[in-house]
Amino acid sequence: GPVTFTNLSPISFPSVGVATPYPSNILVSGLSTTISKVTVTLSNLTHTFPDDVDLLLVSPSGRKMIIMSDTGGLNAVSNVTITLDDAASTNIPDSAALTSGSFRPGNYLTVQDAFAATAPAGPYLTPQTGGTETLTSAFTGAAGGDPNGTWSLYAVDDASGDLGSIAGGWSLTITPLVFMCTTPCGSVNLVVTSTLTRPNPTTVQAAIQVQNLGAVTANNVSLSTARLGTTIGTPLPQNLGSLAPGATANAVVIFTNSSPGANSTLVVGGTYTGGSFSNTKRVTIP
């Protein structure tokens, strides 16, 4: 499932020029090398003239996209939290006031903004209306490259006379595409997804799904590993039966845990006739 990485340090805009810090970085680790979705959240954006704000996102593989530029017009904003998401129902506004919510990325300048060194040189991938790129086309799949490493947000105020900040920092939410088998799977390809919930103060529940994306049946599938940090889940093992191509099996595992909000690692794995499967991901404990 989606994994969120956050830099809580404020970003401050001067009257004109590059923000402080420049860039603001987020280190991503523990993900598979192919992802299916990226969203960006700006927490507590304040600016007296939002049209001045230009944001460039650069991935560890060097993909570089202007995710927000010349939006919000001349309408001063205070402490709005904006998520840039390709799946949002509306584009981020050009001249209307910015409000808290989810919006598709936007760049309303037909000529690309300049980003001073130490930002990489242009040209940059650009969303509507200055271009046609999306977060999905820029950063996911084979074109997006490995998401593990340093993501950099370069923020600029492109005209003098106004100030602002992103007081709560920013975050990336990344959805891995697949988790592959740990041993050669032949024509069996078991993919694992999982979701954590907290049913009570002392336990965490993992809802686990195993799907066979291969071309032949995976026989005698068994879920034998479920570990949250150093805590082993129960009950284990669980017999998931045989999975035909495209079929799924579901399991529920319980962990003893009283540390909501902590960062940890969830490891899920098992065996089938002729091979094994495993998935490891970073999680925030609910």
mmCIF file of C-alpha atoms in Angstrom:
data_model
loop_
_atom_site.group_PDB
_atom_site.id
_atom_site.type_symbol
_atom_site.label_atom_id
_atom_site.label_comp_id
_atom_site.label_asym_id
_atom_site.label_seq_id
_atom_site.Cartn_x
_atom_site.Cartn_y
_atom_site.Cartn_z
ATOM 1 C CA GLY A 1 0.000 0.000 0.000
ATOM 2 C CA PRO A 2 0.945 3.681 -0.002
ATOM 3 C CA VAL A 3 3.916 4.771 2.128
ATOM 4 C CA THR A 4 4.362 8.389 3.268
ATOM 5 C CA PHE A 5 7.723 10.097 3.806
ATOM 6 C CA THR A 6 7.811 13.556 5.406
ATOM 7 C CA ASN A 7 10.141 16.503 5.956
ATOM 8 C CA LEU A 8 8.575 18.633 8.698
ATOM 9 C CA SER A 9 11.099 21.482 8.425
ATOM 10 C CA PRO A 10 9.537 24.798 7.299
ATOM 11 C CA ILE A 11 10.308 26.235 3.871
ATOM 12 C CA SER A 12 10.593 30.054 3.865
ATOM 13 C CA PHE A 13 10.073 32.244 0.782
ATOM 14 C CA PRO A 14 11.987 35.540 0.548
ATOM 15 C CA SER A 15 10.650 38.628 -1.199
ATOM 16 C CA VAL A 16 12.218 37.220 -4.360
ATOM 17 C CA GLY A 17 14.582 34.339 -5.086
ATOM 18 C CA VAL A 18 15.201 30.847 -3.808
ATOM 19 C CA ALA A 19 13.550 29.584 -0.646
ATOM 20 C CA THR A 20 15.294 28.368 2.489
ATOM 21 C CA PRO A 21 16.228 25.540 2.484
ATOM 22 C CA TYR A 22 16.980 25.082 -1.206
ATOM 23 C CA PRO A 23 16.287 22.306 -1.821
ATOM 24 C CA SER A 24 14.211 20.661 0.883
ATOM 25 C CA ASN A 25 14.983 16.935 0.783
ATOM 26 C CA ILE A 26 13.178 13.702 1.659
ATOM 27 C CA LEU A 27 15.071 10.401 1.820
ATOM 28 C CA VAL A 28 13.032 7.440 0.563
ATOM 29 C CA SER A 29 14.127 3.878 1.302
ATOM 30 C CA GLY A 30 12.771 0.371 1.573
ATOM 31 C CA LEU A 31 10.521 0.466 -1.500
ATOM 32 C CA SER A 32 10.417 -1.765 -4.552
ATOM 33 C CA THR A 33 12.169 -0.312 -7.569
ATOM 34 C CA THR A 34 8.943 0.321 -9.500
ATOM 35 C CA ILE A 35 6.058 2.453 -8.256
ATOM 36 C CA SER A 36 2.533 3.164 -9.470
ATOM 37 C CA LYS A 37 1.657 6.502 -7.852
ATOM 38 C CA VAL A 38 3.171 9.611 -6.248
ATOM 39 C CA THR A 39 1.397 12.443 -4.455
ATOM 40 C CA VAL A 40 2.914 15.561 -2.860
ATOM 41 C CA THR A 41 1.456 17.376 0.162
ATOM 42 C CA LEU A 42 2.385 20.959 1.104
ATOM 43 C CA SER A 43 1.494 21.604 4.735
ATOM 44 C CA ASN A 44 0.412 25.050 5.945
ATOM 45 C CA LEU A 45 1.229 27.156 2.896
ATOM 46 C CA THR A 46 1.073 30.889 3.574
ATOM 47 C CA HIS A 47 1.848 33.567 0.973
ATOM 48 C CA THR A 48 0.742 37.130 0.298
ATOM 49 C CA PHE A 49 0.847 36.556 -3.494
ATOM 50 C CA PRO A 50 0.697 32.804 -4.313
ATOM 51 C CA ASP A 51 1.186 33.415 -8.046
ATOM 52 C CA ASP A 52 4.865 34.015 -7.187
ATOM 53 C CA VAL A 53 5.390 30.445 -5.936
ATOM 54 C CA ASP A 54 7.184 27.947 -8.212
ATOM 55 C CA LEU A 55 7.920 24.364 -7.115
ATOM 56 C CA LEU A 56 10.211 21.863 -8.862
ATOM 57 C CA LEU A 57 10.291 18.203 -7.754
ATOM 58 C CA VAL A 58 13.364 16.121 -8.614
ATOM 59 C CA SER A 59 13.455 12.350 -8.084
ATOM 60 C CA PRO A 60 16.473 10.186 -7.171
ATOM 61 C CA SER A 61 16.705 9.063 -10.802
ATOM 62 C CA GLY A 62 16.910 12.680 -11.991
ATOM 63 C CA ARG A 63 13.358 13.115 -13.281
ATOM 64 C CA LYS A 64 12.443 16.795 -12.815
ATOM 65 C CA MET A 65 8.941 18.242 -12.960
ATOM 66 C CA ILE A 66 7.438 21.633 -12.180
ATOM 67 C CA ILE A 67 4.541 20.517 -9.985
ATOM 68 C CA MET A 68 3.088 23.934 -9.130
ATOM 69 C CA SER A 69 3.688 27.357 -10.666
ATOM 70 C CA ASP A 70 1.761 30.615 -11.058
ATOM 71 C CA THR A 71 -1.312 29.322 -9.226
ATOM 72 C CA GLY A 72 -3.745 31.037 -6.893
ATOM 73 C CA GLY A 73 -3.481 34.467 -8.481
ATOM 74 C CA LEU A 74 -3.157 37.491 -6.226
ATOM 75 C CA ASN A 75 -5.262 36.013 -3.409
ATOM 76 C CA ALA A 76 -3.280 35.883 -0.169
ATOM 77 C CA VAL A 77 -3.527 32.550 1.656
ATOM 78 C CA SER A 78 -2.775 31.446 5.201
ATOM 79 C CA ASN A 79 -2.031 27.913 6.412
ATOM 80 C CA VAL A 80 -3.651 25.994 3.549
ATOM 81 C CA THR A 81 -2.622 22.370 3.072
ATOM 82 C CA ILE A 82 -2.561 21.207 -0.542
ATOM 83 C CA THR A 83 -2.120 17.687 -1.893
ATOM 84 C CA LEU A 84 -1.072 17.425 -5.529
ATOM 85 C CA ASP A 85 -2.646 14.221 -6.830
ATOM 86 C CA ASP A 86 -3.331 13.124 -10.408
ATOM 87 C CA ALA A 87 -6.544 11.476 -9.186
ATOM 88 C CA ALA A 88 -7.983 14.718 -7.770
ATOM 89 C CA SER A 89 -11.242 15.892 -9.303
ATOM 90 C CA THR A 90 -10.060 19.427 -10.127
ATOM 91 C CA ASN A 91 -6.953 21.250 -11.303
ATOM 92 C CA ILE A 92 -5.179 23.514 -8.866
ATOM 93 C CA PRO A 93 -6.676 26.962 -9.575
ATOM 94 C CA ASP A 94 -4.962 29.489 -11.799
ATOM 95 C CA SER A 95 -6.423 32.786 -10.573
ATOM 96 C CA ALA A 96 -8.934 31.706 -7.909
ATOM 97 C CA ALA A 97 -7.832 31.542 -4.278
ATOM 98 C CA LEU A 98 -5.977 28.438 -3.125
ATOM 99 C CA THR A 99 -7.820 26.354 -0.536
ATOM 100 C CA SER A 100 -6.954 23.234 1.432
ATOM 101 C CA GLY A 101 -7.676 20.046 -0.504
ATOM 102 C CA SER A 102 -6.470 17.757 -3.290
ATOM 103 C CA PHE A 103 -5.765 19.113 -6.773
ATOM 104 C CA ARG A 104 -4.070 18.032 -9.966
ATOM 105 C CA PRO A 105 -0.661 19.701 -10.484
ATOM 106 C CA GLY A 106 -0.596 22.881 -12.540
ATOM 107 C CA ASN A 107 1.759 25.333 -14.210
ATOM 108 C CA TYR A 108 0.002 28.311 -15.756
ATOM 109 C CA LEU A 109 3.083 29.931 -17.270
ATOM 110 C CA THR A 110 3.660 29.022 -20.920
ATOM 111 C CA VAL A 111 7.358 29.902 -20.624
ATOM 112 C CA GLN A 112 9.149 27.706 -18.100
ATOM 113 C CA ASP A 113 10.267 29.319 -14.868
ATOM 114 C CA ALA A 114 13.965 29.423 -14.092
ATOM 115 C CA PHE A 115 15.337 27.608 -11.062
ATOM 116 C CA ALA A 116 18.728 28.790 -9.866
ATOM 117 C CA ALA A 117 21.581 26.440 -9.069
ATOM 118 C CA THR A 118 21.742 24.119 -7.187
ATOM 119 C CA ALA A 119 18.603 22.956 -9.028
ATOM 120 C CA PRO A 120 19.249 20.890 -12.152
ATOM 121 C CA ALA A 121 19.036 22.782 -15.406
ATOM 122 C CA GLY A 122 15.910 22.677 -17.551
ATOM 123 C CA PRO A 123 14.002 21.872 -19.590
ATOM 124 C CA TYR A 124 11.563 20.501 -17.026
ATOM 125 C CA LEU A 125 8.579 18.215 -17.294
ATOM 126 C CA THR A 126 5.509 20.421 -17.022
ATOM 127 C CA PRO A 127 1.831 19.768 -16.169
ATOM 128 C CA GLN A 128 -1.215 21.525 -17.568
ATOM 129 C CA THR A 129 -1.589 24.139 -18.941
ATOM 130 C CA GLY A 130 2.051 24.746 -19.770
ATOM 131 C CA GLY A 131 2.477 21.064 -20.672
ATOM 132 C CA THR A 132 0.869 17.648 -20.459
ATOM 133 C CA GLU A 133 2.893 15.783 -17.830
ATOM 134 C CA THR A 134 1.399 14.235 -14.705
ATOM 135 C CA LEU A 135 3.018 12.947 -11.534
ATOM 136 C CA THR A 136 2.255 9.473 -12.851
ATOM 137 C CA SER A 137 3.934 9.957 -16.225
ATOM 138 C CA ALA A 138 6.912 11.734 -14.668
ATOM 139 C CA PHE A 139 7.762 9.519 -11.719
ATOM 140 C CA THR A 140 6.181 6.044 -11.989
ATOM 141 C CA GLY A 141 6.696 2.857 -13.959
ATOM 142 C CA ALA A 142 9.871 2.122 -15.874
ATOM 143 C CA ALA A 143 10.265 5.771 -16.927
ATOM 144 C CA GLY A 144 10.268 6.999 -13.338
ATOM 145 C CA GLY A 145 13.216 4.882 -12.239
ATOM 146 C CA ASP A 146 14.052 3.666 -8.741
ATOM 147 C CA PRO A 147 12.225 5.779 -6.109
ATOM 148 C CA ASN A 148 14.727 4.958 -3.367
ATOM 149 C CA GLY A 149 17.085 7.817 -2.587
ATOM 150 C CA THR A 150 16.806 11.578 -2.132
ATOM 151 C CA TRP A 151 13.800 13.478 -3.495
ATOM 152 C CA SER A 152 14.336 17.242 -3.688
ATOM 153 C CA LEU A 153 11.790 20.064 -3.675
ATOM 154 C CA TYR A 154 13.161 23.333 -5.082
ATOM 155 C CA ALA A 155 10.979 26.312 -4.119
ATOM 156 C CA VAL A 156 11.294 29.791 -5.634
ATOM 157 C CA ASP A 157 9.519 33.150 -5.291
ATOM 158 C CA ASP A 158 9.686 34.580 -8.807
ATOM 159 C CA ALA A 159 8.686 38.225 -8.188
ATOM 160 C CA SER A 160 9.600 40.799 -5.555
ATOM 161 C CA GLY A 161 7.424 42.315 -2.875
ATOM 162 C CA ASP A 162 5.748 39.371 -1.143
ATOM 163 C CA LEU A 163 6.699 36.744 1.436
ATOM 164 C CA GLY A 164 5.508 33.317 2.488
ATOM 165 C CA SER A 165 6.283 29.886 3.854
ATOM 166 C CA ILE A 166 5.333 26.226 3.863
ATOM 167 C CA ALA A 167 5.356 26.102 7.645
ATOM 168 C CA GLY A 168 4.564 22.414 8.063
ATOM 169 C CA GLY A 169 7.018 21.139 5.482
ATOM 170 C CA TRP A 170 6.047 18.639 2.817
ATOM 171 C CA SER A 171 5.516 14.941 2.289
ATOM 172 C CA LEU A 172 5.603 12.317 -0.450
ATOM 173 C CA THR A 173 3.147 9.436 -0.562
ATOM 174 C CA ILE A 174 4.402 6.659 -2.816
ATOM 175 C CA THR A 175 2.530 3.524 -3.866
ATOM 176 C CA PRO A 176 4.809 0.612 -4.861
ATOM 177 C CA LEU A 177 3.746 -1.242 -7.993
ATOM 178 C CA VAL A 178 4.680 -4.832 -7.130
ATOM 179 C CA PHE A 179 6.718 -6.835 -4.645
ATOM 180 C CA MET A 180 8.478 -9.685 -6.393
ATOM 181 C CA CYS A 181 9.341 -13.204 -5.235
ATOM 182 C CA THR A 182 12.611 -13.639 -3.326
ATOM 183 C CA THR A 183 13.555 -16.721 -5.352
ATOM 184 C CA PRO A 184 13.091 -17.390 -9.063
ATOM 185 C CA CYS A 185 9.383 -17.918 -9.560
ATOM 186 C CA GLY A 186 9.307 -19.329 -13.066
ATOM 187 C CA SER A 187 5.827 -18.601 -14.362
ATOM 188 C CA VAL A 188 4.365 -18.061 -10.880
ATOM 189 C CA ASN A 189 4.369 -14.428 -9.717
ATOM 190 C CA LEU A 190 2.933 -13.874 -6.261
ATOM 191 C CA VAL A 191 2.378 -10.233 -5.310
ATOM 192 C CA VAL A 192 1.710 -9.203 -1.717
ATOM 193 C CA THR A 193 -0.184 -6.130 -0.506
ATOM 194 C CA SER A 194 -1.007 -5.258 3.084
ATOM 195 C CA THR A 195 -2.865 -2.686 5.160
ATOM 196 C CA LEU A 196 -2.380 -1.955 8.871
ATOM 197 C CA THR A 197 -5.159 -0.934 11.249
ATOM 198 C CA ARG A 198 -5.397 -0.663 15.040
ATOM 199 C CA PRO A 199 -8.478 -2.415 16.462
ATOM 200 C CA ASN A 200 -7.530 -1.538 20.060
ATOM 201 C CA PRO A 201 -4.758 0.266 21.996
ATOM 202 C CA THR A 202 -2.505 -2.789 22.328
ATOM 203 C CA THR A 203 -2.776 -4.564 18.978
ATOM 204 C CA VAL A 204 -2.233 -3.860 15.295
ATOM 205 C CA GLN A 205 -3.986 -5.869 12.584
ATOM 206 C CA ALA A 206 -2.505 -6.562 9.148
ATOM 207 C CA ALA A 207 -4.928 -7.361 6.337
ATOM 208 C CA ILE A 208 -2.794 -9.260 3.811
ATOM 209 C CA GLN A 209 -3.635 -10.131 0.218
ATOM 210 C CA VAL A 210 -1.610 -12.481 -1.976
ATOM 211 C CA GLN A 211 -2.350 -12.409 -5.709
ATOM 212 C CA ASN A 212 -0.963 -14.659 -8.423
ATOM 213 C CA LEU A 213 -0.055 -12.500 -11.415
ATOM 214 C CA GLY A 214 1.749 -15.373 -13.100
ATOM 215 C CA ALA A 215 0.637 -17.644 -15.911
ATOM 216 C CA VAL A 216 0.263 -20.924 -13.991
ATOM 217 C CA THR A 217 -1.290 -22.009 -10.696
ATOM 218 C CA ALA A 218 0.680 -21.560 -7.468
ATOM 219 C CA ASN A 219 0.041 -24.710 -5.438
ATOM 220 C CA ASN A 220 0.026 -25.077 -1.651
ATOM 221 C CA VAL A 221 0.505 -21.389 -0.890
ATOM 222 C CA SER A 222 1.341 -20.834 2.769
ATOM 223 C CA LEU A 223 1.745 -17.555 4.668
ATOM 224 C CA SER A 224 4.580 -18.336 7.075
ATOM 225 C CA THR A 225 6.176 -14.968 7.886
ATOM 226 C CA ALA A 226 4.590 -11.783 9.233
ATOM 227 C CA ARG A 227 6.850 -9.498 11.243
ATOM 228 C CA LEU A 228 6.270 -5.887 12.332
ATOM 229 C CA GLY A 229 9.668 -4.636 13.419
ATOM 230 C CA THR A 230 10.781 -7.467 15.719
ATOM 231 C CA THR A 231 7.254 -8.584 16.645
ATOM 232 C CA ILE A 232 6.002 -11.834 15.108
ATOM 233 C CA GLY A 233 2.343 -11.899 14.122
ATOM 234 C CA THR A 234 -0.218 -14.568 14.897
ATOM 235 C CA PRO A 235 -1.642 -16.935 13.836
ATOM 236 C CA LEU A 236 1.083 -18.447 11.660
ATOM 237 C CA PRO A 237 1.426 -20.356 9.420
ATOM 238 C CA GLN A 238 -1.782 -19.912 7.420
ATOM 239 C CA ASN A 239 -2.705 -22.187 4.506
ATOM 240 C CA LEU A 240 -3.915 -20.098 1.559
ATOM 241 C CA GLY A 241 -4.567 -23.044 -0.737
ATOM 242 C CA SER A 242 -3.769 -22.976 -4.454
ATOM 243 C CA LEU A 243 -3.970 -19.764 -6.471
ATOM 244 C CA ALA A 244 -4.856 -19.942 -10.149
ATOM 245 C CA PRO A 245 -3.608 -17.152 -12.452
ATOM 246 C CA GLY A 246 -5.275 -13.917 -11.344
ATOM 247 C CA ALA A 247 -6.645 -15.429 -8.121
ATOM 248 C CA THR A 248 -6.214 -13.845 -4.693
ATOM 249 C CA ALA A 249 -6.183 -15.078 -1.110
ATOM 250 C CA ASN A 250 -6.652 -13.009 2.029
ATOM 251 C CA ALA A 251 -5.290 -13.411 5.534
ATOM 252 C CA VAL A 252 -5.377 -11.460 8.789
ATOM 253 C CA VAL A 253 -2.449 -11.350 11.218
ATOM 254 C CA ILE A 254 -2.388 -9.695 14.653
ATOM 255 C CA PHE A 255 0.615 -8.006 16.290
ATOM 256 C CA THR A 256 1.004 -6.871 19.886
ATOM 257 C CA ASN A 257 1.937 -3.186 19.650
ATOM 258 C CA SER A 258 1.404 -0.058 21.758
ATOM 259 C CA SER A 259 3.435 2.456 19.731
ATOM 260 C CA PRO A 260 1.123 4.344 17.362
ATOM 261 C CA GLY A 261 2.896 6.764 15.051
ATOM 262 C CA ALA A 262 6.237 4.966 15.147
ATOM 263 C CA ASN A 263 8.075 4.093 11.944
ATOM 264 C CA SER A 264 8.740 0.407 11.396
ATOM 265 C CA THR A 265 9.201 -2.313 8.793
ATOM 266 C CA LEU A 266 6.555 -4.873 7.854
ATOM 267 C CA VAL A 267 7.827 -8.162 6.423
ATOM 268 C CA VAL A 268 5.334 -10.616 4.908
ATOM 269 C CA GLY A 269 6.265 -13.854 3.176
ATOM 270 C CA GLY A 270 5.666 -17.516 2.625
ATOM 271 C CA THR A 271 6.073 -20.476 0.334
ATOM 272 C CA TYR A 272 4.372 -22.385 -2.452
ATOM 273 C CA THR A 273 5.309 -25.579 -4.243
ATOM 274 C CA GLY A 274 8.588 -24.786 -5.960
ATOM 275 C CA GLY A 275 9.316 -21.343 -4.554
ATOM 276 C CA SER A 276 8.765 -18.571 -2.033
ATOM 277 C CA PHE A 277 7.479 -15.014 -1.917
ATOM 278 C CA SER A 278 8.197 -12.026 0.286
ATOM 279 C CA ASN A 279 7.473 -8.336 0.610
ATOM 280 C CA THR A 280 9.179 -5.792 2.863
ATOM 281 C CA LYS A 281 8.027 -2.203 3.251
ATOM 282 C CA ARG A 282 8.388 0.757 5.584
ATOM 283 C CA VAL A 283 5.218 1.603 7.500
ATOM 284 C CA THR A 284 3.921 4.083 10.029
ATOM 285 C CA ILE A 285 2.224 2.156 12.823
ATOM 286 C CA PRO A 286 -1.426 3.230 13.173
#
